Short mmCIF file of N, CA and C and ligand atoms in Angstrom, two decimals:
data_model
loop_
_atom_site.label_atom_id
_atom_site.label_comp_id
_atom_site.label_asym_id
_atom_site.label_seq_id
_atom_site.Cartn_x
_atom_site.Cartn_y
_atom_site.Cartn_z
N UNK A 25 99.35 97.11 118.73
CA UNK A 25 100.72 97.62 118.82
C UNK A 25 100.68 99.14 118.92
N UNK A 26 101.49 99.68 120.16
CA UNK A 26 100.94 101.13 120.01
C UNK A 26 102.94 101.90 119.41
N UNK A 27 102.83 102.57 119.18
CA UNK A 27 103.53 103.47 118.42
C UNK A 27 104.94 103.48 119.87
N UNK A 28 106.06 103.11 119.35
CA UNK A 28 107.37 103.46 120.55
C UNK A 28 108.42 104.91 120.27
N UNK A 29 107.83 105.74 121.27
CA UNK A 29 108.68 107.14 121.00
C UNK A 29 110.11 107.32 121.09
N UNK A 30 110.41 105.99 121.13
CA UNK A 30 111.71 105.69 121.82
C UNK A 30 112.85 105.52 120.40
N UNK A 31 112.14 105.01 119.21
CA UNK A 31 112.68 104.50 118.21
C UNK A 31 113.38 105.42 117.61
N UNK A 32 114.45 105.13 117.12
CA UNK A 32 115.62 106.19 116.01
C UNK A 32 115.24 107.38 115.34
N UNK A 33 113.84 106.98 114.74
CA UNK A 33 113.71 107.83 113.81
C UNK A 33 112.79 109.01 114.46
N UNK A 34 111.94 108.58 116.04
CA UNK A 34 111.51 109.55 116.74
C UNK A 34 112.37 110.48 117.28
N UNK A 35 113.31 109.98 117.47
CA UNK A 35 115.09 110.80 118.28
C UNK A 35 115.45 111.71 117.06
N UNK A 36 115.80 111.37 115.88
CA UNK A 36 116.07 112.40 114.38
C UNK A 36 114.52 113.53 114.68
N UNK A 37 113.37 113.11 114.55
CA UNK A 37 112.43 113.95 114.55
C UNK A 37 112.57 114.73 115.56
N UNK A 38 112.78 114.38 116.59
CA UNK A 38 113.32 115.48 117.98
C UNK A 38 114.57 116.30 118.02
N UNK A 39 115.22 115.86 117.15
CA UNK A 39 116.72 116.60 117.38
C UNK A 39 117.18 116.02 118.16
N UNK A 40 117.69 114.80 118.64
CA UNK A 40 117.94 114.09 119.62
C UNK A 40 119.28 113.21 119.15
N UNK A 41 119.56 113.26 117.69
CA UNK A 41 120.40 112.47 116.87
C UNK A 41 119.99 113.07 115.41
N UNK A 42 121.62 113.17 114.94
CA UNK A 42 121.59 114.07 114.00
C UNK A 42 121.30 113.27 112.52
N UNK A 43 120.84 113.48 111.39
CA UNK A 43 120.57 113.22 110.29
C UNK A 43 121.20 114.09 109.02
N UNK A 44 121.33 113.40 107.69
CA UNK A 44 121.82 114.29 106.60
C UNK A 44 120.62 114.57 105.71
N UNK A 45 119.91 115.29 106.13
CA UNK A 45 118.56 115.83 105.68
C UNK A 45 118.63 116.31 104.13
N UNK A 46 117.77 115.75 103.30
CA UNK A 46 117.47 115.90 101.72
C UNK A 46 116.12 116.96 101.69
N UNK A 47 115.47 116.93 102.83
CA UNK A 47 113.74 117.07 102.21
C UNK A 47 113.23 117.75 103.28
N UNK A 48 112.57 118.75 104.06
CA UNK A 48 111.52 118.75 105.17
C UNK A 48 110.30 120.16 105.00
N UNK A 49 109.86 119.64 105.32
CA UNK A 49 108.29 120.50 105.02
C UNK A 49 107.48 120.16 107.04
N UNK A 50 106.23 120.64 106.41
CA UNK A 50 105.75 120.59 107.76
C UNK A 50 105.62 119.21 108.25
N UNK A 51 104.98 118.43 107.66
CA UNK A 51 104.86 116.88 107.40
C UNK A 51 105.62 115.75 106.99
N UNK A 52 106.69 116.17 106.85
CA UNK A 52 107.43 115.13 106.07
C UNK A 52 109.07 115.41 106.33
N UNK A 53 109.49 114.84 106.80
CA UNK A 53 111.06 114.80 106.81
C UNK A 53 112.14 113.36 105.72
N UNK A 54 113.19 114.10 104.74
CA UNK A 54 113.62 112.95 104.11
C UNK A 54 115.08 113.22 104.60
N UNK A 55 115.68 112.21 104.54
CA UNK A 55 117.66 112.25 105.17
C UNK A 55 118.10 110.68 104.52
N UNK A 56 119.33 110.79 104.16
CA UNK A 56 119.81 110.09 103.57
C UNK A 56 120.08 108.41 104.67
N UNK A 57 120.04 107.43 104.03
CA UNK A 57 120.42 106.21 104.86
C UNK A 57 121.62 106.27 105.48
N UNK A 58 121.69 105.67 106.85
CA UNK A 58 123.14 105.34 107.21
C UNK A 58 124.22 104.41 106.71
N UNK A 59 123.24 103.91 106.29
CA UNK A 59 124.52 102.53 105.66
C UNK A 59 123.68 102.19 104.31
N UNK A 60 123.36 103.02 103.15
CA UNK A 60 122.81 103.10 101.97
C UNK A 60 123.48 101.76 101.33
N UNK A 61 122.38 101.35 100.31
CA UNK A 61 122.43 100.12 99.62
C UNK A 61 122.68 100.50 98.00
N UNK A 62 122.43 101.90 97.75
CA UNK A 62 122.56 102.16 96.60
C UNK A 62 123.06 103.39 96.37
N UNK A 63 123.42 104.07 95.44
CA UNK A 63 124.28 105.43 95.25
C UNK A 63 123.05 106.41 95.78
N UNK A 64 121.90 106.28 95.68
CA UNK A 64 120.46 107.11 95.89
C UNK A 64 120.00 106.46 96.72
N UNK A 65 119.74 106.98 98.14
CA UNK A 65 119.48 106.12 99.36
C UNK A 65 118.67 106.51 100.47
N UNK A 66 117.50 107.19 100.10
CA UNK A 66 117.01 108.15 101.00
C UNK A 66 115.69 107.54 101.56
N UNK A 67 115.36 107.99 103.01
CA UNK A 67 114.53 107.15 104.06
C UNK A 67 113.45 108.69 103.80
N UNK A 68 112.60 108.45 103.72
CA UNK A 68 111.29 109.39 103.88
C UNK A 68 110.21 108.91 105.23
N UNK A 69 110.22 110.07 105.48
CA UNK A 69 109.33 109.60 107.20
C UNK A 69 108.12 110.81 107.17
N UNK A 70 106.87 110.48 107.90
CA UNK A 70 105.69 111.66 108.08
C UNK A 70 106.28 112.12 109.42
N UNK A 71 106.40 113.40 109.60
CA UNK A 71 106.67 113.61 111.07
C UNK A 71 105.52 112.96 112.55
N UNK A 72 104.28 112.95 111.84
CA UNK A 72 103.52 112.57 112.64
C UNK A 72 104.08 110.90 113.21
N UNK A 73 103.33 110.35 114.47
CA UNK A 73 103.71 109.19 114.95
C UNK A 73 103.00 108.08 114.64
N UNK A 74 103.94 107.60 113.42
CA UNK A 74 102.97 106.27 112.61
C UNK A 74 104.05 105.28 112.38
N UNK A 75 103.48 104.06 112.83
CA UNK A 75 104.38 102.70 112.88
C UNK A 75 105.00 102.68 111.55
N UNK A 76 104.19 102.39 111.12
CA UNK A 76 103.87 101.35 109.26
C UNK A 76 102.91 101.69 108.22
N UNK A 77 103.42 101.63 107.24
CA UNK A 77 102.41 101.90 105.98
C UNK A 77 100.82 102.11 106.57
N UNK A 78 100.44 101.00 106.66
CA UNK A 78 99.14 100.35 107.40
C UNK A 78 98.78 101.31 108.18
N UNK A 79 99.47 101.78 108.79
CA UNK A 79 99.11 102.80 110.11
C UNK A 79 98.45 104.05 109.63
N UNK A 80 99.75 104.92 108.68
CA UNK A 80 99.47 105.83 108.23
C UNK A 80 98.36 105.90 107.36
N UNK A 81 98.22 104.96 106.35
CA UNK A 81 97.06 104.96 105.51
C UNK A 81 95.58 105.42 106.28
N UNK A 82 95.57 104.37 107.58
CA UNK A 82 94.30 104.33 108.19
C UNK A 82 94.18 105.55 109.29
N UNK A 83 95.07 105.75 109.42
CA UNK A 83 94.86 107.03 110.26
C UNK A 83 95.39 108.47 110.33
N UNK A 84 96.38 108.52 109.01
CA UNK A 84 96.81 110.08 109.04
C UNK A 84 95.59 110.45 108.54
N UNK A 85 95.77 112.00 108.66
CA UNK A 85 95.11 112.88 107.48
C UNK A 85 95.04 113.13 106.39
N UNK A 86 94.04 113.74 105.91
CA UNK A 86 94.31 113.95 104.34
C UNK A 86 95.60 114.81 104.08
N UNK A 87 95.84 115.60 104.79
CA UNK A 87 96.54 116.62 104.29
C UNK A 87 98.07 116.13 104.62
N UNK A 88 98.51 114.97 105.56
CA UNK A 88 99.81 114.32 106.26
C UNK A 88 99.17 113.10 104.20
N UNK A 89 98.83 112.36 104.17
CA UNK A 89 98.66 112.22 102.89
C UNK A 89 99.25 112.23 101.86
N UNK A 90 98.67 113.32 101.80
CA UNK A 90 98.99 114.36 100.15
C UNK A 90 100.25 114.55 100.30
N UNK A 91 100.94 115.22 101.62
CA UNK A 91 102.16 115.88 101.93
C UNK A 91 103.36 114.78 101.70
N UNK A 92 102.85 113.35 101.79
CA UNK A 92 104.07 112.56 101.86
C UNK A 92 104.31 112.16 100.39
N UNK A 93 102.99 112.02 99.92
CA UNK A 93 103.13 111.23 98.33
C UNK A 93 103.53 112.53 98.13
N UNK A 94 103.40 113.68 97.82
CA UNK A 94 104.12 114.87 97.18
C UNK A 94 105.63 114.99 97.87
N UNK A 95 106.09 114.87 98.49
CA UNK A 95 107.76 114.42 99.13
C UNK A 95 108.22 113.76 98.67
N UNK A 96 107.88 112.48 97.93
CA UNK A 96 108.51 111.44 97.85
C UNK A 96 108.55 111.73 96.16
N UNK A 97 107.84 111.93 95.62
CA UNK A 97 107.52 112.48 93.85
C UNK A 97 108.82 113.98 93.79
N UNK A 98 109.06 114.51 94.63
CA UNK A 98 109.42 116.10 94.59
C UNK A 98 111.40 115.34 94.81
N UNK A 99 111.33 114.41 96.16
CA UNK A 99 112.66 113.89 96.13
C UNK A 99 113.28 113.19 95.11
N UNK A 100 112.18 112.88 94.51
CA UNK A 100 113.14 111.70 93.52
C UNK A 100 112.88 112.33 91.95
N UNK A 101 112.51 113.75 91.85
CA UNK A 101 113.34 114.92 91.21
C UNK A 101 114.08 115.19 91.55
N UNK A 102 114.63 116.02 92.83
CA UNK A 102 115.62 116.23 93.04
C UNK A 102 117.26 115.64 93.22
N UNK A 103 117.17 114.17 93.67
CA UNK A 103 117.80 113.26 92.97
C UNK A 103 117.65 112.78 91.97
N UNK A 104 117.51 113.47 90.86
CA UNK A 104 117.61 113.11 89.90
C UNK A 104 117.28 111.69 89.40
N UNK A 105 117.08 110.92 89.66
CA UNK A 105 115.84 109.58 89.48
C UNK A 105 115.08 109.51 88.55
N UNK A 106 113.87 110.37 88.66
CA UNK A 106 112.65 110.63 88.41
C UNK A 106 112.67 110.43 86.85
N UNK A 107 111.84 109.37 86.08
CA UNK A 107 111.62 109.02 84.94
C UNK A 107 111.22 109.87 84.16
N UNK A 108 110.06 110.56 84.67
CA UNK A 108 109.14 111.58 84.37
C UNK A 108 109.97 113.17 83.95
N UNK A 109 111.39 113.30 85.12
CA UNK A 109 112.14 113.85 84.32
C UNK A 109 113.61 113.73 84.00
N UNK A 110 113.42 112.94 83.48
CA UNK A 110 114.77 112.16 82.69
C UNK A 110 115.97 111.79 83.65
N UNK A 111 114.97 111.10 84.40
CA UNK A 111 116.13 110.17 85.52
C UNK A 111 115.72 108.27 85.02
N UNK A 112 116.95 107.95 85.40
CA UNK A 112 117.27 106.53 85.03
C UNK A 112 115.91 105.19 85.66
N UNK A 113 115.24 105.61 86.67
CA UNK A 113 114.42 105.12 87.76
C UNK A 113 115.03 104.78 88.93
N UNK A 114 114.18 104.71 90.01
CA UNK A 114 114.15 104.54 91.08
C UNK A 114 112.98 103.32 91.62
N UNK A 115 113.27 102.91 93.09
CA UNK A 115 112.44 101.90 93.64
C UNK A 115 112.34 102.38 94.86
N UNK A 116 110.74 102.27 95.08
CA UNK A 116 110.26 102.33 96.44
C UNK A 116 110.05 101.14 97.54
N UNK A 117 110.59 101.44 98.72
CA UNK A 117 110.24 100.15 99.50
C UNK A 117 110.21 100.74 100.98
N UNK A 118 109.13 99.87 101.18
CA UNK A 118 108.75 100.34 102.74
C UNK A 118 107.71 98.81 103.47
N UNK A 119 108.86 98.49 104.00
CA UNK A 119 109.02 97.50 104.98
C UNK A 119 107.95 97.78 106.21
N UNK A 120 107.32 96.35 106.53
CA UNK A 120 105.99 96.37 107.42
C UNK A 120 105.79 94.68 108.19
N UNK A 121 106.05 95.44 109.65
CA UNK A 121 106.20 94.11 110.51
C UNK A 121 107.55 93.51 110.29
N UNK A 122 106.72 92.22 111.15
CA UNK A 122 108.31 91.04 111.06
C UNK A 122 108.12 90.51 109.72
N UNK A 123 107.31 90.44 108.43
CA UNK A 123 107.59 89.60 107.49
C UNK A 123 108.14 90.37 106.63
N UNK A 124 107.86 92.03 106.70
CA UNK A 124 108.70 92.83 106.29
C UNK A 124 110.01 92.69 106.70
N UNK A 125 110.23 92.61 107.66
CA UNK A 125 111.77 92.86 108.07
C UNK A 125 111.86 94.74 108.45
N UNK A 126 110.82 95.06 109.20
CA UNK A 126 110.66 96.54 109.45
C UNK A 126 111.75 96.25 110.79
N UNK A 127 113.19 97.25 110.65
CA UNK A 127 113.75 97.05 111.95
C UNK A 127 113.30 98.53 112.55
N UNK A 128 112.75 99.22 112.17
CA UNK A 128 112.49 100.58 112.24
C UNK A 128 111.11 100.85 112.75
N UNK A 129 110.33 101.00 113.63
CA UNK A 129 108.96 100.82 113.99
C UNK A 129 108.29 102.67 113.67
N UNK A 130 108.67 103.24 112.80
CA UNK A 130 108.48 104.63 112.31
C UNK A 130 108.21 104.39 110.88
N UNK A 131 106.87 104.78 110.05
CA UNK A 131 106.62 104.56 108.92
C UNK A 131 108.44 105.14 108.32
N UNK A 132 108.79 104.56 107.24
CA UNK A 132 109.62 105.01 106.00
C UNK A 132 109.22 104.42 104.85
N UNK A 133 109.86 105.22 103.73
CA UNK A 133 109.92 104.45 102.44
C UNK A 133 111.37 104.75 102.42
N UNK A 134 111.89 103.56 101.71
CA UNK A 134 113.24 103.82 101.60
C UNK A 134 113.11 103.94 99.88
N UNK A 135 113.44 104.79 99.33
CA UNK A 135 114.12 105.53 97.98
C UNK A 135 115.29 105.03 97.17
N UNK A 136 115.46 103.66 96.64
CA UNK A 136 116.63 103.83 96.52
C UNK A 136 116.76 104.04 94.46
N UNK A 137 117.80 104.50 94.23
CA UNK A 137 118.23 104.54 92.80
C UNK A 137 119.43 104.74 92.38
N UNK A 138 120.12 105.04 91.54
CA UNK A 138 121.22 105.33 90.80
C UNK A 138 122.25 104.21 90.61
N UNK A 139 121.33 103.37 90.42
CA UNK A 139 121.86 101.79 89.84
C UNK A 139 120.98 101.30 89.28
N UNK A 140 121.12 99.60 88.66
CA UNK A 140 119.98 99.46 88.61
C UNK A 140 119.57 98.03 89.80
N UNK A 141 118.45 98.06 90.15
CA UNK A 141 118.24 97.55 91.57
C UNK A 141 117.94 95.92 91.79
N UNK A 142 117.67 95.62 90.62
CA UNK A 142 117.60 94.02 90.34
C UNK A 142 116.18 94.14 90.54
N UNK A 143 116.43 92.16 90.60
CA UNK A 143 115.11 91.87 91.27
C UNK A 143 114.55 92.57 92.14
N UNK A 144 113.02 92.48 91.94
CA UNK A 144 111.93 93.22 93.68
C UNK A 144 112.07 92.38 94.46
N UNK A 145 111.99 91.01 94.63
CA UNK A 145 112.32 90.04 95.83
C UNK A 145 113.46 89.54 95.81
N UNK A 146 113.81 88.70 96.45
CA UNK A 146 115.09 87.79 97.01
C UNK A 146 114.19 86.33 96.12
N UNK A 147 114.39 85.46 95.46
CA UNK A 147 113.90 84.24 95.36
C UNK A 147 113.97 83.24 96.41
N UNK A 148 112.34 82.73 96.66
CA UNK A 148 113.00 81.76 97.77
C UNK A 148 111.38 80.81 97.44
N UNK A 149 112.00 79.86 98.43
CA UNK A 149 110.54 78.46 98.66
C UNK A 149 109.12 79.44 99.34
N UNK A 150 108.12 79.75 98.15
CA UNK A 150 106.83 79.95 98.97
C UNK A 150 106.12 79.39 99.99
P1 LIG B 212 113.88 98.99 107.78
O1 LIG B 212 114.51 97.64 107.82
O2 LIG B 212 113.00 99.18 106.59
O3 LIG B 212 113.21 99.35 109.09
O4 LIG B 212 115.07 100.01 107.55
C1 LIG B 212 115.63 100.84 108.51
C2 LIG B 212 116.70 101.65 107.84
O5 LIG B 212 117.09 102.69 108.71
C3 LIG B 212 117.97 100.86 107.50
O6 LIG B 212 118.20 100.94 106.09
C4 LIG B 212 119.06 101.59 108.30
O7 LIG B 212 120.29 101.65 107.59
C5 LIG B 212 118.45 102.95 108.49
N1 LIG B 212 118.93 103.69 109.66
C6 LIG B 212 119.01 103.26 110.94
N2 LIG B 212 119.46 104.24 111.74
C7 LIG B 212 119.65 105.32 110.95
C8 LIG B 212 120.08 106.66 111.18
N3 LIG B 212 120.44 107.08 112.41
N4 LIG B 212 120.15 107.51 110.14
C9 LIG B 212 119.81 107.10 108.90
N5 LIG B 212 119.38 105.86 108.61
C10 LIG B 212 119.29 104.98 109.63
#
């Protein structure tokens, strides 16, 4: 599967379609969801061109890396979240493939908090 430049979140990275930006550094861009699921709703992306988790792991850099796990720790201080400093918690999720339900072919984690989020799965027949 090779990487589609065509996808939403390549168009936000271009300036091509506008975003409500929380976060950006050299590596890392964060902006709030369009249609958020929770009061704290933020999509984190590497600027570089990486499908899926999977992708990035195996082929960013060290330094695209470091830069995202430090984005995503730094955002969810700044939304106020963050356990560590006296936020309520937060949940990470980042959707991969069709069993994910990835409609987005651009690594994200989606951020969400300021509720509390339930269950991690949906219950269903294994
Ligand atoms: P996923 O199913 O993990 O690929 O999630 C894609 C997410 O992108 C969904 O939560 C959408 O609401 C969100 N989304 C799609 N288009 C935009 C956009 N233009 N700006 C912000 N979020 C978006």
């Amino acid at each position: 599967m090779s990487y589609d430049d065509q996808n939403i979140f390549a168009k936000i990275l271009r300036g091509e379609i506008p975003n409500d930006t929380v976060y950006e550094d050299d590596h890392v861009l964060a902006f709030r969801d369009i249609n958020p699921q929770a009061p704290t709703h933020v999509l984190v992306i590497p600027k570089g061109a990486y499908i899926s988790f999977d992708d990035f792991c195996e082929n960013a850099s060290d330094t695209e890396l470091v830069a995202y796990m430090r984005a995503i720790g730094k955002i969810s201080r700044e939304e106020g979240v963050a356990p560590v400093a006296g936020g309520n918690g937060f949940r990470l999720i980042s959707n991969a493939g069709e069993d994910g339900v990835q409609e987005v072919p651009h690594l994200h984690v989606h951020l969400v908090g300021g509720r509390r989020i339930g269950r991690m799965i949906q219950p269903a027949a294994i």
